[in-house]
Short mmCIF file of C-alpha atoms in Angstrom, two decimals:
data_model
loop_
_atom_site.label_atom_id
_atom_site.label_comp_id
_atom_site.label_asym_id
_atom_site.label_seq_id
_atom_site.Cartn_x
_atom_site.Cartn_y
_atom_site.Cartn_z
CA UNK A 878 7.36 3.73 1.75
CA UNK A 879 7.12 7.40 0.83
CA UNK A 880 3.38 7.20 1.54
CA UNK A 881 3.89 5.99 5.13
CA UNK A 882 2.49 8.34 7.74
CA UNK A 883 3.47 7.06 11.17
CA UNK A 884 1.24 7.70 14.16
CA UNK A 885 2.56 7.22 17.67
CA UNK A 886 1.62 8.64 21.03
CA UNK A 887 3.95 11.48 21.82
CA UNK A 888 4.40 12.73 25.34
CA UNK A 889 3.36 16.30 26.19
CA UNK A 890 2.03 17.32 22.79
CA UNK A 891 -0.87 19.27 24.27
CA UNK A 892 0.57 22.74 23.87
CA UNK A 893 -2.35 24.81 25.14
CA UNK A 894 -3.52 23.76 28.60
CA UNK A 895 -6.41 26.25 28.34
CA UNK A 896 -7.85 24.49 25.27
CA UNK A 897 -10.85 22.21 25.84
CA UNK A 898 -10.32 18.48 25.41
CA UNK A 899 -12.51 18.51 22.28
CA UNK A 900 -10.69 21.50 20.79
CA UNK A 901 -7.35 19.79 21.47
CA UNK A 902 -8.44 16.69 19.55
CA UNK A 903 -9.75 18.88 16.74
CA UNK A 904 -6.21 20.24 16.23
CA UNK A 905 -5.43 17.11 14.19
CA UNK A 906 -7.92 18.50 11.67
CA UNK A 907 -6.29 21.95 11.39
CA UNK A 908 -5.98 21.75 7.58
CA UNK A 909 -9.71 21.01 7.31
CA UNK A 910 -10.57 23.82 9.71
CA UNK A 911 -8.47 26.27 7.67
CA UNK A 912 -10.19 25.09 4.51
CA UNK A 913 -13.56 25.59 6.19
CA UNK A 914 -12.57 29.15 7.17
CA UNK A 915 -11.52 29.93 3.61
CA UNK A 916 -14.81 28.58 2.25
CA UNK A 917 -16.68 30.85 4.68
CA UNK A 918 -14.55 33.83 3.65
CA UNK A 919 -15.29 33.10 0.00
CA UNK A 920 -19.02 33.03 0.83
CA UNK A 921 -18.77 36.44 2.49
CA UNK A 922 -16.79 37.86 -0.43
CA UNK A 923 -19.37 36.52 -2.89
CA UNK A 924 -22.27 37.98 -0.89
CA UNK A 925 -20.58 41.38 -0.69
CA UNK A 926 -19.49 41.36 -4.33
CA UNK A 927 -15.81 41.56 -3.38
CA UNK A 928 -13.82 40.34 -6.40
CA UNK A 929 -14.55 38.39 -9.54
CA UNK A 930 -17.61 36.21 -8.93
CA UNK A 931 -16.38 33.66 -11.46
CA UNK A 932 -12.98 33.27 -9.77
CA UNK A 933 -14.52 33.14 -6.29
CA UNK A 934 -17.04 30.49 -7.34
CA UNK A 935 -14.33 28.42 -9.04
CA UNK A 936 -12.11 28.54 -5.93
CA UNK A 937 -15.10 27.77 -3.71
CA UNK A 938 -16.05 24.74 -5.82
CA UNK A 939 -12.49 23.40 -5.71
CA UNK A 940 -12.28 23.85 -1.95
CA UNK A 941 -15.73 22.35 -1.34
CA UNK A 942 -14.83 19.22 -3.33
CA UNK A 943 -11.53 18.81 -1.49
CA UNK A 944 -13.17 19.53 1.89
CA UNK A 945 -15.76 16.80 1.35
CA UNK A 946 -13.21 14.32 -0.09
CA UNK A 947 -10.87 14.76 2.91
CA UNK A 948 -13.60 14.23 5.51
CA UNK A 949 -14.58 17.82 6.24
CA UNK A 950 -18.23 16.96 6.69
CA UNK A 951 -17.52 14.45 9.48
CA UNK A 952 -14.36 15.56 11.29
CA UNK A 953 -16.18 17.12 14.25
CA UNK A 954 -18.36 14.06 14.79
CA UNK A 955 -15.35 11.73 14.44
CA UNK A 956 -13.52 13.71 17.14
CA UNK A 957 -16.51 13.54 19.47
CA UNK A 958 -17.01 9.82 18.75
CA UNK A 959 -13.37 9.02 19.52
CA UNK A 960 -13.53 10.88 22.82
CA UNK A 961 -16.85 9.26 23.75
CA UNK A 962 -15.47 5.84 22.80
CA UNK A 963 -12.43 6.38 25.01
CA UNK A 964 -14.61 7.24 28.00
CA UNK A 965 -15.01 11.02 27.90
CA UNK A 966 -18.42 12.39 28.80
CA UNK A 967 -19.82 15.51 27.19
CA UNK A 968 -18.78 17.43 30.31
CA UNK A 969 -15.25 15.98 30.15
CA UNK A 970 -14.88 17.21 26.57
CA UNK A 971 -15.56 20.75 27.78
CA UNK A 972 -12.81 20.58 30.44
CA UNK A 973 -9.55 22.32 29.71
CA UNK A 974 -6.54 20.11 29.04
CA UNK A 975 -4.94 21.48 32.22
CA UNK A 976 -7.89 20.22 34.29
CA UNK A 977 -7.68 16.65 32.95
CA UNK A 978 -6.23 13.77 34.96
CA UNK A 979 -3.12 11.98 33.74
CA UNK A 980 -5.25 9.10 32.43
CA UNK A 981 -7.56 11.49 30.58
CA UNK A 982 -4.58 13.21 28.98
CA UNK A 983 -3.29 9.81 27.82
CA UNK A 984 -6.71 9.05 26.31
CA UNK A 985 -6.71 12.46 24.66
CA UNK A 986 -3.33 11.72 23.06
CA UNK A 987 -4.61 8.31 21.92
CA UNK A 988 -7.67 9.94 20.30
CA UNK A 989 -5.45 12.45 18.49
CA UNK A 990 -3.17 9.73 17.21
CA UNK A 991 -6.04 7.53 16.02
CA UNK A 992 -7.62 10.46 14.15
CA UNK A 993 -4.36 11.81 12.74
CA UNK A 994 -4.69 10.13 9.36
CA UNK A 995 -1.61 7.97 9.94
CA UNK A 996 -1.48 4.73 7.97
CA UNK A 997 0.99 3.04 10.34
CA UNK A 998 0.12 3.14 14.03
CA UNK A 999 2.68 2.27 16.70
CA UNK A 1000 0.90 1.46 19.97
CA UNK A 1001 2.81 0.79 23.19
CA UNK A 1002 0.49 -0.63 25.87
CA UNK A 1003 -2.56 1.15 24.42
CA UNK A 1004 -4.98 -0.34 26.94
CA UNK A 1005 -3.31 1.38 29.89
CA UNK A 1006 -5.70 3.94 31.43
CA UNK A 1007 -8.67 2.44 29.56
CA UNK A 1008 -11.74 0.86 31.11
CA UNK A 1009 -13.49 -2.17 29.60
CA UNK A 1010 -15.82 -0.08 27.40
CA UNK A 1011 -12.93 2.03 26.07
CA UNK A 1012 -10.88 -1.10 25.35
CA UNK A 1013 -13.83 -2.56 23.43
CA UNK A 1014 -14.13 0.67 21.43
CA UNK A 1015 -10.37 0.67 20.67
CA UNK A 1016 -10.51 -2.99 19.61
CA UNK A 1017 -13.34 -2.22 17.19
CA UNK A 1018 -11.47 0.82 15.85
CA UNK A 1019 -8.31 -1.20 15.21
CA UNK A 1020 -10.17 -4.17 13.72
CA UNK A 1021 -11.73 -1.78 11.20
CA UNK A 1022 -8.50 0.18 10.62
CA UNK A 1023 -7.53 -0.47 7.01
CA UNK A 1024 -3.79 0.02 7.43
CA UNK A 1025 -1.00 -1.32 9.63
CA UNK A 1026 -0.90 -1.34 13.42
CA UNK A 1027 2.08 -2.50 15.47
CA UNK A 1028 1.10 -3.21 19.08
CA UNK A 1029 3.29 -3.88 22.09
CA UNK A 1030 1.08 -5.17 24.89
CA UNK A 1031 0.84 -7.54 27.81
CA UNK A 1032 -2.96 -7.67 27.44
CA UNK A 1033 -3.44 -11.06 25.81
CA UNK A 1034 -7.21 -10.62 25.44
CA UNK A 1035 -6.63 -7.39 23.51
CA UNK A 1036 -3.95 -9.06 21.38
CA UNK A 1037 -6.33 -11.93 20.60
CA UNK A 1038 -8.94 -9.47 19.34
CA UNK A 1039 -6.78 -7.15 17.21
CA UNK A 1040 -3.72 -9.08 16.05
CA UNK A 1041 -3.43 -11.09 12.86
CA UNK A 1042 0.34 -11.61 13.16
CA UNK A 1043 2.69 -11.94 16.14
CA UNK A 1044 6.41 -11.20 16.18
CA UNK A 1045 8.06 -13.05 19.05
CA UNK A 1046 11.36 -11.36 19.89
CA UNK A 1047 13.63 -13.37 22.13
CA UNK A 1048 17.38 -12.98 22.64
CA UNK A 1049 17.95 -11.10 19.40
CA UNK A 1050 15.88 -13.47 17.28
CA UNK A 1051 12.49 -12.77 15.76
CA UNK A 1052 9.99 -15.50 14.95
CA UNK A 1053 6.84 -14.51 13.03
CA UNK A 1054 3.47 -16.23 13.52
CA UNK A 1055 0.41 -15.68 11.29
CA UNK A 1056 -2.33 -15.58 13.90
CA UNK A 1057 -3.42 -14.03 17.19
CA UNK A 1058 -1.98 -14.40 20.68
CA UNK A 1059 -3.52 -17.85 21.31
CA UNK A 1060 -2.12 -19.15 18.02
CA UNK A 1061 1.32 -17.80 18.93
CA UNK A 1062 1.16 -19.33 22.40
CA UNK A 1063 0.17 -22.78 21.15
CA UNK A 1064 2.74 -22.67 18.34
CA UNK A 1065 5.56 -21.45 20.56
CA UNK A 1066 4.86 -24.21 23.09
CA UNK A 1067 5.30 -26.82 20.36
CA UNK A 1068 8.79 -25.43 19.67
CA UNK A 1069 9.74 -25.75 23.36
CA UNK A 1070 8.80 -29.43 23.56
#
């Protein structure tokens, strides 16, 4: 589909190791941050009488509507919530990317991908590096995700919680099952008998 926006965890996409963990996650909202800056600039120009008030107000109204519609009022809290849900403390969010452990960097990448606005998520072993609380948060996020998620995982408990369909790939053949991991397991055992 032309509307498909694929989200997957890239390796080494944290470009600035001096950026804080929170600021790194906020980079997925760069268009909103630029819009916010322009709205502020328009406010300053209006206050100082710089330019046509009518044109400035019209542009400001358009930007404000778009900013709100695209999640501008909540993007900072969504970034914090994702990091908290994945196990970052407030202090961890203030650490630079360079100071994070390998597991924390993986969680940071996962948070960025989940918040990216993608409508098709490709997750390869997403529960690696996550503790029980972070797995529970991720399960809830994916259950409430309104688009498509493709998960490759060996974590059957996770698969039971988040999957509604299973694709069993074996020796070049794919068999589809409408259900979670337990449904697949029971159904596939019937085929073996």
